[in-house]
């Protein structure tokens, strides 16, 4: 299953913390998005077995003062 993880924070974090997901072999893509009024947003596209695994992998990453959203990606 593929999940898009959006991270909103005061500074760019998506590219900074992608190494742990890359080492685990689940990272498909990562990047930082254009800054907006609420801070910087970034994303990870990961491929894992379940939503629970996606949540667990994101919880292992130190993301202080961040808003995180995990959404399943429809694969057609």
JSON list of N, CA and C in Angstrom, two decimals:
[
{"chain": "A", "resi": 1, "resn": "UNK", "atom": "N", "xyz": [0.85, -1.17, 0.00]},
{"chain": "A", "resi": 1, "resn": "UNK", "atom": "CA", "xyz": [0.00, 0.00, 0.00]},
{"chain": "A", "resi": 1, "resn": "UNK", "atom": "C", "xyz": [0.90, 1.24, 0.00]},
{"chain": "A", "resi": 2, "resn": "UNK", "atom": "N", "xyz": [0.46, 2.22, -0.73]},
{"chain": "A", "resi": 2, "resn": "UNK", "atom": "CA", "xyz": [1.23, 3.47, -0.79]},
{"chain": "A", "resi": 2, "resn": "UNK", "atom": "C", "xyz": [0.53, 4.56, 0.01]},
{"chain": "A", "resi": 3, "resn": "UNK", "atom": "N", "xyz": [1.37, 5.35, 0.71]},
{"chain": "A", "resi": 3, "resn": "UNK", "atom": "CA", "xyz": [0.84, 6.44, 1.52]},
{"chain": "A", "resi": 3, "resn": "UNK", "atom": "C", "xyz": [1.65, 7.69, 1.25]},
{"chain": "A", "resi": 4, "resn": "UNK", "atom": "N", "xyz": [0.95, 8.82, 1.19]},
{"chain": "A", "resi": 4, "resn": "UNK", "atom": "CA", "xyz": [1.58, 10.12, 1.08]},
{"chain": "A", "resi": 4, "resn": "UNK", "atom": "C", "xyz": [1.56, 10.72, 2.48]},
{"chain": "A", "resi": 5, "resn": "UNK", "atom": "N", "xyz": [2.72, 11.08, 2.97]},
{"chain": "A", "resi": 5, "resn": "UNK", "atom": "CA", "xyz": [2.85, 11.68, 4.30]},
{"chain": "A", "resi": 5, "resn": "UNK", "atom": "C", "xyz": [3.19, 13.15, 4.09]},
{"chain": "A", "resi": 6, "resn": "UNK", "atom": "N", "xyz": [2.29, 14.03, 4.53]},
{"chain": "A", "resi": 6, "resn": "UNK", "atom": "CA", "xyz": [2.53, 15.47, 4.44]},
{"chain": "A", "resi": 6, "resn": "UNK", "atom": "C", "xyz": [3.00, 15.96, 5.80]},
{"chain": "A", "resi": 7, "resn": "UNK", "atom": "N", "xyz": [4.05, 16.77, 5.80]},
{"chain": "A", "resi": 7, "resn": "UNK", "atom": "CA", "xyz": [4.60, 17.31, 7.04]},
{"chain": "A", "resi": 7, "resn": "UNK", "atom": "C", "xyz": [4.64, 18.83, 6.92]},
{"chain": "A", "resi": 8, "resn": "UNK", "atom": "N", "xyz": [3.94, 19.50, 7.84]},
{"chain": "A", "resi": 8, "resn": "UNK", "atom": "CA", "xyz": [3.96, 20.97, 7.87]},
{"chain": "A", "resi": 8, "resn": "UNK", "atom": "C", "xyz": [4.75, 21.38, 9.11]},
{"chain": "A", "resi": 9, "resn": "UNK", "atom": "N", "xyz": [5.80, 22.19, 8.91]},
{"chain": "A", "resi": 9, "resn": "UNK", "atom": "CA", "xyz": [6.67, 22.58, 10.01]},
{"chain": "A", "resi": 9, "resn": "UNK", "atom": "C", "xyz": [7.23, 23.98, 9.78]},
{"chain": "A", "resi": 10, "resn": "UNK", "atom": "N", "xyz": [7.86, 24.55, 10.80]},
{"chain": "A", "resi": 10, "resn": "UNK", "atom": "CA", "xyz": [8.45, 25.88, 10.64]},
{"chain": "A", "resi": 10, "resn": "UNK", "atom": "C", "xyz": [9.69, 25.88, 9.74]},
{"chain": "A", "resi": 11, "resn": "UNK", "atom": "N", "xyz": [10.29, 24.70, 9.51]},
{"chain": "A", "resi": 11, "resn": "UNK", "atom": "CA", "xyz": [11.47, 24.62, 8.64]},
{"chain": "A", "resi": 11, "resn": "UNK", "atom": "C", "xyz": [11.38, 23.36, 7.78]},
{"chain": "A", "resi": 12, "resn": "UNK", "atom": "N", "xyz": [12.12, 23.32, 6.66]},
{"chain": "A", "resi": 12, "resn": "UNK", "atom": "CA", "xyz": [12.08, 22.13, 5.80]},
{"chain": "A", "resi": 12, "resn": "UNK", "atom": "C", "xyz": [12.58, 20.89, 6.53]},
{"chain": "A", "resi": 13, "resn": "UNK", "atom": "N", "xyz": [11.76, 19.85, 6.59]},
{"chain": "A", "resi": 13, "resn": "UNK", "atom": "CA", "xyz": [12.13, 18.62, 7.30]},
{"chain": "A", "resi": 13, "resn": "UNK", "atom": "C", "xyz": [12.03, 17.37, 6.44]},
{"chain": "A", "resi": 14, "resn": "UNK", "atom": "N", "xyz": [11.21, 17.39, 5.42]},
{"chain": "A", "resi": 14, "resn": "UNK", "atom": "CA", "xyz": [10.95, 16.17, 4.65]},
{"chain": "A", "resi": 14, "resn": "UNK", "atom": "C", "xyz": [12.25, 15.61, 4.06]},
{"chain": "A", "resi": 15, "resn": "UNK", "atom": "N", "xyz": [13.03, 16.43, 3.41]},
{"chain": "A", "resi": 15, "resn": "UNK", "atom": "CA", "xyz": [14.27, 15.96, 2.81]},
{"chain": "A", "resi": 15, "resn": "UNK", "atom": "C", "xyz": [15.29, 15.60, 3.89]},
{"chain": "A", "resi": 16, "resn": "UNK", "atom": "N", "xyz": [15.26, 16.31, 5.01]},
{"chain": "A", "resi": 16, "resn": "UNK", "atom": "CA", "xyz": [16.22, 16.09, 6.09]},
{"chain": "A", "resi": 16, "resn": "UNK", "atom": "C", "xyz": [16.06, 14.71, 6.74]},
{"chain": "A", "resi": 17, "resn": "UNK", "atom": "N", "xyz": [14.84, 14.26, 6.95]},
{"chain": "A", "resi": 17, "resn": "UNK", "atom": "CA", "xyz": [14.58, 13.01, 7.67]},
{"chain": "A", "resi": 17, "resn": "UNK", "atom": "C", "xyz": [14.26, 11.82, 6.76]},
{"chain": "A", "resi": 18, "resn": "UNK", "atom": "N", "xyz": [14.44, 11.96, 5.49]},
{"chain": "A", "resi": 18, "resn": "UNK", "atom": "CA", "xyz": [14.08, 10.88, 4.58]},
{"chain": "A", "resi": 18, "resn": "UNK", "atom": "C", "xyz": [15.03, 9.69, 4.66]},
{"chain": "A", "resi": 19, "resn": "UNK", "atom": "N", "xyz": [16.23, 9.88, 5.21]},
{"chain": "A", "resi": 19, "resn": "UNK", "atom": "CA", "xyz": [17.23, 8.82, 5.24]},
{"chain": "A", "resi": 19, "resn": "UNK", "atom": "C", "xyz": [16.75, 7.57, 5.97]},
{"chain": "A", "resi": 20, "resn": "UNK", "atom": "N", "xyz": [16.04, 7.73, 7.08]},
{"chain": "A", "resi": 20, "resn": "UNK", "atom": "CA", "xyz": [15.58, 6.56, 7.83]},
{"chain": "A", "resi": 20, "resn": "UNK", "atom": "C", "xyz": [14.57, 5.75, 7.00]},
{"chain": "A", "resi": 21, "resn": "UNK", "atom": "N", "xyz": [13.72, 6.43, 6.25]},
{"chain": "A", "resi": 21, "resn": "UNK", "atom": "CA", "xyz": [12.76, 5.73, 5.39]},
{"chain": "A", "resi": 21, "resn": "UNK", "atom": "C", "xyz": [13.46, 5.08, 4.20]},
{"chain": "A", "resi": 22, "resn": "UNK", "atom": "N", "xyz": [14.49, 5.74, 3.71]},
{"chain": "A", "resi": 22, "resn": "UNK", "atom": "CA", "xyz": [15.27, 5.20, 2.60]},
{"chain": "A", "resi": 22, "resn": "UNK", "atom": "C", "xyz": [16.01, 3.93, 3.03]},
{"chain": "A", "resi": 23, "resn": "UNK", "atom": "N", "xyz": [16.62, 3.96, 4.22]},
{"chain": "A", "resi": 23, "resn": "UNK", "atom": "CA", "xyz": [17.32, 2.77, 4.74]},
{"chain": "A", "resi": 23, "resn": "UNK", "atom": "C", "xyz": [16.37, 1.61, 4.96]},
{"chain": "A", "resi": 24, "resn": "UNK", "atom": "N", "xyz": [15.11, 1.91, 5.34]},
{"chain": "A", "resi": 24, "resn": "UNK", "atom": "CA", "xyz": [14.12, 0.86, 5.57]},
{"chain": "A", "resi": 24, "resn": "UNK", "atom": "C", "xyz": [13.59, 0.29, 4.25]},
{"chain": "A", "resi": 25, "resn": "UNK", "atom": "N", "xyz": [13.89, 0.94, 3.14]},
{"chain": "A", "resi": 25, "resn": "UNK", "atom": "CA", "xyz": [13.46, 0.44, 1.84]},
{"chain": "A", "resi": 25, "resn": "UNK", "atom": "C", "xyz": [12.01, 0.74, 1.50]},
{"chain": "A", "resi": 26, "resn": "UNK", "atom": "N", "xyz": [11.40, 1.73, 2.17]},
{"chain": "A", "resi": 26, "resn": "UNK", "atom": "CA", "xyz": [9.99, 2.02, 1.92]},
{"chain": "A", "resi": 26, "resn": "UNK", "atom": "C", "xyz": [9.78, 3.36, 1.20]},
{"chain": "A", "resi": 27, "resn": "UNK", "atom": "N", "xyz": [10.81, 4.17, 1.08]},
{"chain": "A", "resi": 27, "resn": "UNK", "atom": "CA", "xyz": [10.66, 5.50, 0.48]},
{"chain": "A", "resi": 27, "resn": "UNK", "atom": "C", "xyz": [10.67, 5.43, -1.04]},
{"chain": "A", "resi": 28, "resn": "UNK", "atom": "N", "xyz": [9.64, 5.99, -1.66]},
{"chain": "A", "resi": 28, "resn": "UNK", "atom": "CA", "xyz": [9.55, 6.07, -3.11]},
{"chain": "A", "resi": 28, "resn": "UNK", "atom": "C", "xyz": [9.92, 7.45, -3.63]},
{"chain": "A", "resi": 29, "resn": "UNK", "atom": "N", "xyz": [9.57, 8.51, -2.86]},
{"chain": "A", "resi": 29, "resn": "UNK", "atom": "CA", "xyz": [9.83, 9.88, -3.27]},
{"chain": "A", "resi": 29, "resn": "UNK", "atom": "C", "xyz": [9.74, 10.78, -2.04]},
{"chain": "A", "resi": 30, "resn": "UNK", "atom": "N", "xyz": [10.43, 11.91, -2.07]},
{"chain": "A", "resi": 30, "resn": "UNK", "atom": "CA", "xyz": [10.39, 12.87, -0.97]},
{"chain": "A", "resi": 30, "resn": "UNK", "atom": "C", "xyz": [10.72, 14.25, -1.51]},
{"chain": "A", "resi": 31, "resn": "UNK", "atom": "N", "xyz": [10.21, 15.27, -0.85]},
{"chain": "A", "resi": 31, "resn": "UNK", "atom": "CA", "xyz": [10.54, 16.62, -1.27]},
{"chain": "A", "resi": 31, "resn": "UNK", "atom": "C", "xyz": [9.91, 17.67, -0.39]},
{"chain": "A", "resi": 32, "resn": "UNK", "atom": "N", "xyz": [10.37, 18.89, -0.56]},
{"chain": "A", "resi": 32, "resn": "UNK", "atom": "CA", "xyz": [9.80, 20.03, 0.14]},
{"chain": "A", "resi": 32, "resn": "UNK", "atom": "C", "xyz": [8.96, 20.83, -0.83]},
{"chain": "A", "resi": 33, "resn": "UNK", "atom": "N", "xyz": [7.84, 21.32, -0.37]},
{"chain": "A", "resi": 33, "resn": "UNK", "atom": "CA", "xyz": [6.92, 22.10, -1.19]},
{"chain": "A", "resi": 33, "resn": "UNK", "atom": "C", "xyz": [7.16, 23.57, -0.97]},
{"chain": "A", "resi": 34, "resn": "UNK", "atom": "N", "xyz": [6.56, 24.40, -1.79]},
{"chain": "A", "resi": 34, "resn": "UNK", "atom": "CA", "xyz": [6.72, 25.84, -1.71]},
{"chain": "A", "resi": 34, "resn": "UNK", "atom": "C", "xyz": [6.23, 26.35, -0.35]},
{"chain": "A", "resi": 35, "resn": "UNK", "atom": "N", "xyz": [7.02, 27.22, 0.31]},
{"chain": "A", "resi": 35, "resn": "UNK", "atom": "CA", "xyz": [6.58, 27.76, 1.60]},
{"chain": "A", "resi": 35, "resn": "UNK", "atom": "C", "xyz": [5.26, 28.50, 1.48]},
{"chain": "A", "resi": 36, "resn": "UNK", "atom": "N", "xyz": [4.45, 28.36, 2.52]},
{"chain": "A", "resi": 36, "resn": "UNK", "atom": "CA", "xyz": [3.19, 29.09, 2.57]},
{"chain": "A", "resi": 36, "resn": "UNK", "atom": "C", "xyz": [3.11, 29.86, 3.88]},
{"chain": "A", "resi": 37, "resn": "UNK", "atom": "N", "xyz": [2.05, 30.58, 4.10]},
{"chain": "A", "resi": 37, "resn": "UNK", "atom": "CA", "xyz": [1.92, 31.43, 5.27]},
{"chain": "A", "resi": 37, "resn": "UNK", "atom": "C", "xyz": [2.02, 30.66, 6.59]},
{"chain": "A", "resi": 38, "resn": "UNK", "atom": "N", "xyz": [1.67, 29.38, 6.59]},
{"chain": "A", "resi": 38, "resn": "UNK", "atom": "CA", "xyz": [1.66, 28.59, 7.82]},
{"chain": "A", "resi": 38, "resn": "UNK", "atom": "C", "xyz": [2.97, 27.85, 8.06]},
{"chain": "A", "resi": 39, "resn": "UNK", "atom": "N", "xyz": [3.93, 28.03, 7.21]},
{"chain": "A", "resi": 39, "resn": "UNK", "atom": "CA", "xyz": [5.19, 27.33, 7.36]},
{"chain": "A", "resi": 39, "resn": "UNK", "atom": "C", "xyz": [5.55, 26.56, 6.12]},
{"chain": "A", "resi": 40, "resn": "UNK", "atom": "N", "xyz": [6.48, 25.65, 6.25]},
{"chain": "A", "resi": 40, "resn": "UNK", "atom": "CA", "xyz": [6.96, 24.87, 5.12]},
{"chain": "A", "resi": 40, "resn": "UNK", "atom": "C", "xyz": [6.29, 23.51, 5.13]},
{"chain": "A", "resi": 41, "resn": "UNK", "atom": "N", "xyz": [5.92, 23.04, 3.97]},
{"chain": "A", "resi": 41, "resn": "UNK", "atom": "CA", "xyz": [5.35, 21.70, 3.84]},
{"chain": "A", "resi": 41, "resn": "UNK", "atom": "C", "xyz": [6.29, 20.82, 3.03]},
{"chain": "A", "resi": 42, "resn": "UNK", "atom": "N", "xyz": [6.32, 19.57, 3.40]},
{"chain": "A", "resi": 42, "resn": "UNK", "atom": "CA", "xyz": [7.11, 18.59, 2.66]},
{"chain": "A", "resi": 42, "resn": "UNK", "atom": "C", "xyz": [6.32, 17.31, 2.60]},
{"chain": "A", "resi": 43, "resn": "UNK", "atom": "N", "xyz": [6.83, 16.34, 1.85]},
{"chain": "A", "resi": 43, "resn": "UNK", "atom": "CA", "xyz": [6.09, 15.09, 1.73]},
{"chain": "A", "resi": 43, "resn": "UNK", "atom": "C", "xyz": [7.05, 13.92, 1.59]},
{"chain": "A", "resi": 44, "resn": "UNK", "atom": "N", "xyz": [6.54, 12.75, 1.94]},
{"chain": "A", "resi": 44, "resn": "UNK", "atom": "CA", "xyz": [7.18, 11.47, 1.67]},
{"chain": "A", "resi": 44, "resn": "UNK", "atom": "C", "xyz": [6.14, 10.59, 1.01]},
{"chain": "A", "resi": 45, "resn": "UNK", "atom": "N", "xyz": [6.52, 9.86, -0.01]},
{"chain": "A", "resi": 45, "resn": "UNK", "atom": "CA", "xyz": [5.68, 8.83, -0.59]},
{"chain": "A", "resi": 45, "resn": "UNK", "atom": "C", "xyz": [6.32, 7.51, -0.20]},
{"chain": "A", "resi": 46, "resn": "UNK", "atom": "N", "xyz": [5.57, 6.70, 0.58]},
{"chain": "A", "resi": 46, "resn": "UNK", "atom": "CA", "xyz": [6.13, 5.46, 1.10]},
{"chain": "A", "resi": 46, "resn": "UNK", "atom": "C", "xyz": [5.28, 4.27, 0.66]},
{"chain": "A", "resi": 47, "resn": "UNK", "atom": "N", "xyz": [5.91, 3.11, 0.60]},
{"chain": "A", "resi": 47, "resn": "UNK", "atom": "CA", "xyz": [5.24, 1.87, 0.23]},
{"chain": "A", "resi": 47, "resn": "UNK", "atom": "C", "xyz": [5.42, 0.89, 1.38]},
{"chain": "A", "resi": 48, "resn": "UNK", "atom": "N", "xyz": [4.33, 0.63, 2.11]},
{"chain": "A", "resi": 48, "resn": "UNK", "atom": "CA", "xyz": [4.36, -0.25, 3.29]},
{"chain": "A", "resi": 48, "resn": "UNK", "atom": "C", "xyz": [3.20, -1.23, 3.22]},
{"chain": "A", "resi": 49, "resn": "UNK", "atom": "N", "xyz": [3.14, -2.16, 4.18]},
{"chain": "A", "resi": 49, "resn": "UNK", "atom": "CA", "xyz": [2.11, -3.19, 4.16]},
{"chain": "A", "resi": 49, "resn": "UNK", "atom": "C", "xyz": [0.74, -2.72, 4.65]},
{"chain": "A", "resi": 50, "resn": "UNK", "atom": "N", "xyz": [0.71, -1.70, 5.54]},
{"chain": "A", "resi": 50, "resn": "UNK", "atom": "CA", "xyz": [-0.57, -1.28, 6.12]},
{"chain": "A", "resi": 50, "resn": "UNK", "atom": "C", "xyz": [-0.49, 0.16, 6.61]},
{"chain": "A", "resi": 51, "resn": "UNK", "atom": "N", "xyz": [-1.65, 0.73, 6.93]},
{"chain": "A", "resi": 51, "resn": "UNK", "atom": "CA", "xyz": [-1.71, 2.08, 7.50]},
{"chain": "A", "resi": 51, "resn": "UNK", "atom": "C", "xyz": [-0.99, 2.09, 8.84]},
{"chain": "A", "resi": 52, "resn": "UNK", "atom": "N", "xyz": [-1.14, 1.02, 9.61]},
{"chain": "A", "resi": 52, "resn": "UNK", "atom": "CA", "xyz": [-0.49, 0.95, 10.92]},
{"chain": "A", "resi": 52, "resn": "UNK", "atom": "C", "xyz": [1.02, 1.02, 10.79]},
{"chain": "A", "resi": 53, "resn": "UNK", "atom": "N", "xyz": [1.57, 0.34, 9.79]},
{"chain": "A", "resi": 53, "resn": "UNK", "atom": "CA", "xyz": [3.01, 0.40, 9.57]},
{"chain": "A", "resi": 53, "resn": "UNK", "atom": "C", "xyz": [3.44, 1.81, 9.15]},
{"chain": "A", "resi": 54, "resn": "UNK", "atom": "N", "xyz": [2.64, 2.47, 8.34]},
{"chain": "A", "resi": 54, "resn": "UNK", "atom": "CA", "xyz": [2.95, 3.84, 7.93]},
{"chain": "A", "resi": 54, "resn": "UNK", "atom": "C", "xyz": [2.99, 4.76, 9.15]},
{"chain": "A", "resi": 55, "resn": "UNK", "atom": "N", "xyz": [1.99, 4.64, 10.02]},
{"chain": "A", "resi": 55, "resn": "UNK", "atom": "CA", "xyz": [1.94, 5.47, 11.22]},
{"chain": "A", "resi": 55, "resn": "UNK", "atom": "C", "xyz": [3.14, 5.18, 12.12]},
{"chain": "A", "resi": 56, "resn": "UNK", "atom": "N", "xyz": [3.46, 3.91, 12.30]},
{"chain": "A", "resi": 56, "resn": "UNK", "atom": "CA", "xyz": [4.59, 3.52, 13.16]},
{"chain": "A", "resi": 56, "resn": "UNK", "atom": "C", "xyz": [5.91, 4.06, 12.62]},
{"chain": "A", "resi": 57, "resn": "UNK", "atom": "N", "xyz": [6.13, 3.97, 11.33]},
{"chain": "A", "resi": 57, "resn": "UNK", "atom": "CA", "xyz": [7.37, 4.48, 10.75]},
{"chain": "A", "resi": 57, "resn": "UNK", "atom": "C", "xyz": [7.49, 5.99, 10.91]},
{"chain": "A", "resi": 58, "resn": "UNK", "atom": "N", "xyz": [6.39, 6.72, 10.75]},
{"chain": "A", "resi": 58, "resn": "UNK", "atom": "CA", "xyz": [6.42, 8.18, 10.90]},
{"chain": "A", "resi": 58, "resn": "UNK", "atom": "C", "xyz": [6.63, 8.55, 12.38]},
{"chain": "A", "resi": 59, "resn": "UNK", "atom": "N", "xyz": [6.06, 7.79, 13.29]},
{"chain": "A", "resi": 59, "resn": "UNK", "atom": "CA", "xyz": [6.24, 8.07, 14.73]},
{"chain": "A", "resi": 59, "resn": "UNK", "atom": "C", "xyz": [7.70, 7.94, 15.17]},
{"chain": "A", "resi": 60, "resn": "UNK", "atom": "N", "xyz": [8.47, 7.13, 14.50]},
{"chain": "A", "resi": 60, "resn": "UNK", "atom": "CA", "xyz": [9.89, 6.94, 14.86]},
{"chain": "A", "resi": 60, "resn": "UNK", "atom": "C", "xyz": [10.76, 8.14, 14.49]},
{"chain": "A", "resi": 61, "resn": "UNK", "atom": "N", "xyz": [10.25, 9.02, 13.64]},
{"chain": "A", "resi": 61, "resn": "UNK", "atom": "CA", "xyz": [11.02, 10.16, 13.15]},
{"chain": "A", "resi": 61, "resn": "UNK", "atom": "C", "xyz": [10.75, 11.37, 14.04]},
{"chain": "A", "resi": 62, "resn": "UNK", "atom": "N", "xyz": [11.79, 12.02, 14.55]},
{"chain": "A", "resi": 62, "resn": "UNK", "atom": "CA", "xyz": [11.57, 13.21, 15.39]},
{"chain": "A", "resi": 62, "resn": "UNK", "atom": "C", "xyz": [11.04, 14.37, 14.57]},
{"chain": "A", "resi": 63, "resn": "UNK", "atom": "N", "xyz": [9.80, 14.74, 14.82]},
{"chain": "A", "resi": 63, "resn": "UNK", "atom": "CA", "xyz": [9.15, 15.84, 14.09]},
{"chain": "A", "resi": 63, "resn": "UNK", "atom": "C", "xyz": [8.58, 16.84, 15.09]},
{"chain": "A", "resi": 64, "resn": "UNK", "atom": "N", "xyz": [9.42, 17.64, 15.73]},
{"chain": "A", "resi": 64, "resn": "UNK", "atom": "CA", "xyz": [8.94, 18.58, 16.74]},
{"chain": "A", "resi": 64, "resn": "UNK", "atom": "C", "xyz": [8.11, 19.71, 16.12]},
{"chain": "A", "resi": 65, "resn": "UNK", "atom": "N", "xyz": [7.02, 20.04, 16.77]},
{"chain": "A", "resi": 65, "resn": "UNK", "atom": "CA", "xyz": [6.15, 21.15, 16.36]},
{"chain": "A", "resi": 65, "resn": "UNK", "atom": "C", "xyz": [5.68, 21.03, 14.91]},
{"chain": "A", "resi": 66, "resn": "UNK", "atom": "N", "xyz": [5.34, 19.84, 14.50]},
{"chain": "A", "resi": 66, "resn": "UNK", "atom": "CA", "xyz": [4.90, 19.61, 13.12]},
{"chain": "A", "resi": 66, "resn": "UNK", "atom": "C", "xyz": [3.46, 19.11, 13.08]},
{"chain": "A", "resi": 67, "resn": "UNK", "atom": "N", "xyz": [2.80, 19.39, 11.97]},
{"chain": "A", "resi": 67, "resn": "UNK", "atom": "CA", "xyz": [1.50, 18.81, 11.69]},
{"chain": "A", "resi": 67, "resn": "UNK", "atom": "C", "xyz": [1.74, 17.75, 10.61]},
{"chain": "A", "resi": 68, "resn": "UNK", "atom": "N", "xyz": [1.32, 16.52, 10.90]},
{"chain": "A", "resi": 68, "resn": "UNK", "atom": "CA", "xyz": [1.56, 15.40, 9.98]},
{"chain": "A", "resi": 68, "resn": "UNK", "atom": "C", "xyz": [0.22, 14.83, 9.53]},
{"chain": "A", "resi": 69, "resn": "UNK", "atom": "N", "xyz": [0.11, 14.58, 8.24]},
{"chain": "A", "resi": 69, "resn": "UNK", "atom": "CA", "xyz": [-1.10, 13.96, 7.68]},
{"chain": "A", "resi": 69, "resn": "UNK", "atom": "C", "xyz": [-0.66, 12.77, 6.83]},
{"chain": "A", "resi": 70, "resn": "UNK", "atom": "N", "xyz": [-1.31, 11.63, 7.04]},
{"chain": "A", "resi": 70, "resn": "UNK", "atom": "CA", "xyz": [-0.98, 10.41, 6.29]},
{"chain": "A", "resi": 70, "resn": "UNK", "atom": "C", "xyz": [-2.21, 10.03, 5.48]},
{"chain": "A", "resi": 71, "resn": "UNK", "atom": "N", "xyz": [-2.05, 9.93, 4.16]},
{"chain": "A", "resi": 71, "resn": "UNK", "atom": "CA", "xyz": [-3.17, 9.59, 3.29]},
{"chain": "A", "resi": 71, "resn": "UNK", "atom": "C", "xyz": [-2.77, 8.44, 2.38]},
{"chain": "A", "resi": 72, "resn": "UNK", "atom": "N", "xyz": [-3.70, 7.50, 2.21]},
{"chain": "A", "resi": 72, "resn": "UNK", "atom": "CA", "xyz": [-3.46, 6.39, 1.30]},
{"chain": "A", "resi": 72, "resn": "UNK", "atom": "C", "xyz": [-3.57, 6.88, -0.14]},
{"chain": "A", "resi": 73, "resn": "UNK", "atom": "N", "xyz": [-2.69, 6.37, -0.99]},
{"chain": "A", "resi": 73, "resn": "UNK", "atom": "CA", "xyz": [-2.69, 6.72, -2.40]},
{"chain": "A", "resi": 73, "resn": "UNK", "atom": "C", "xyz": [-3.33, 5.58, -3.17]},
{"chain": "A", "resi": 74, "resn": "UNK", "atom": "N", "xyz": [-4.31, 5.90, -4.01]},
{"chain": "A", "resi": 74, "resn": "UNK", "atom": "CA", "xyz": [-4.97, 4.89, -4.82]},
{"chain": "A", "resi": 74, "resn": "UNK", "atom": "C", "xyz": [-4.04, 4.50, -5.97]},
{"chain": "A", "resi": 75, "resn": "UNK", "atom": "N", "xyz": [-3.75, 3.21, -6.07]},
{"chain": "A", "resi": 75, "resn": "UNK", "atom": "CA", "xyz": [-2.91, 2.71, -7.14]},
{"chain": "A", "resi": 75, "resn": "UNK", "atom": "C", "xyz": [-3.81, 2.01, -8.14]},
{"chain": "A", "resi": 76, "resn": "UNK", "atom": "N", "xyz": [-3.84, 2.52, -9.36]},
{"chain": "A", "resi": 76, "resn": "UNK", "atom": "CA", "xyz": [-4.72, 1.95, -10.39]},
{"chain": "A", "resi": 76, "resn": "UNK", "atom": "C", "xyz": [-3.93, 1.33, -11.50]}
]
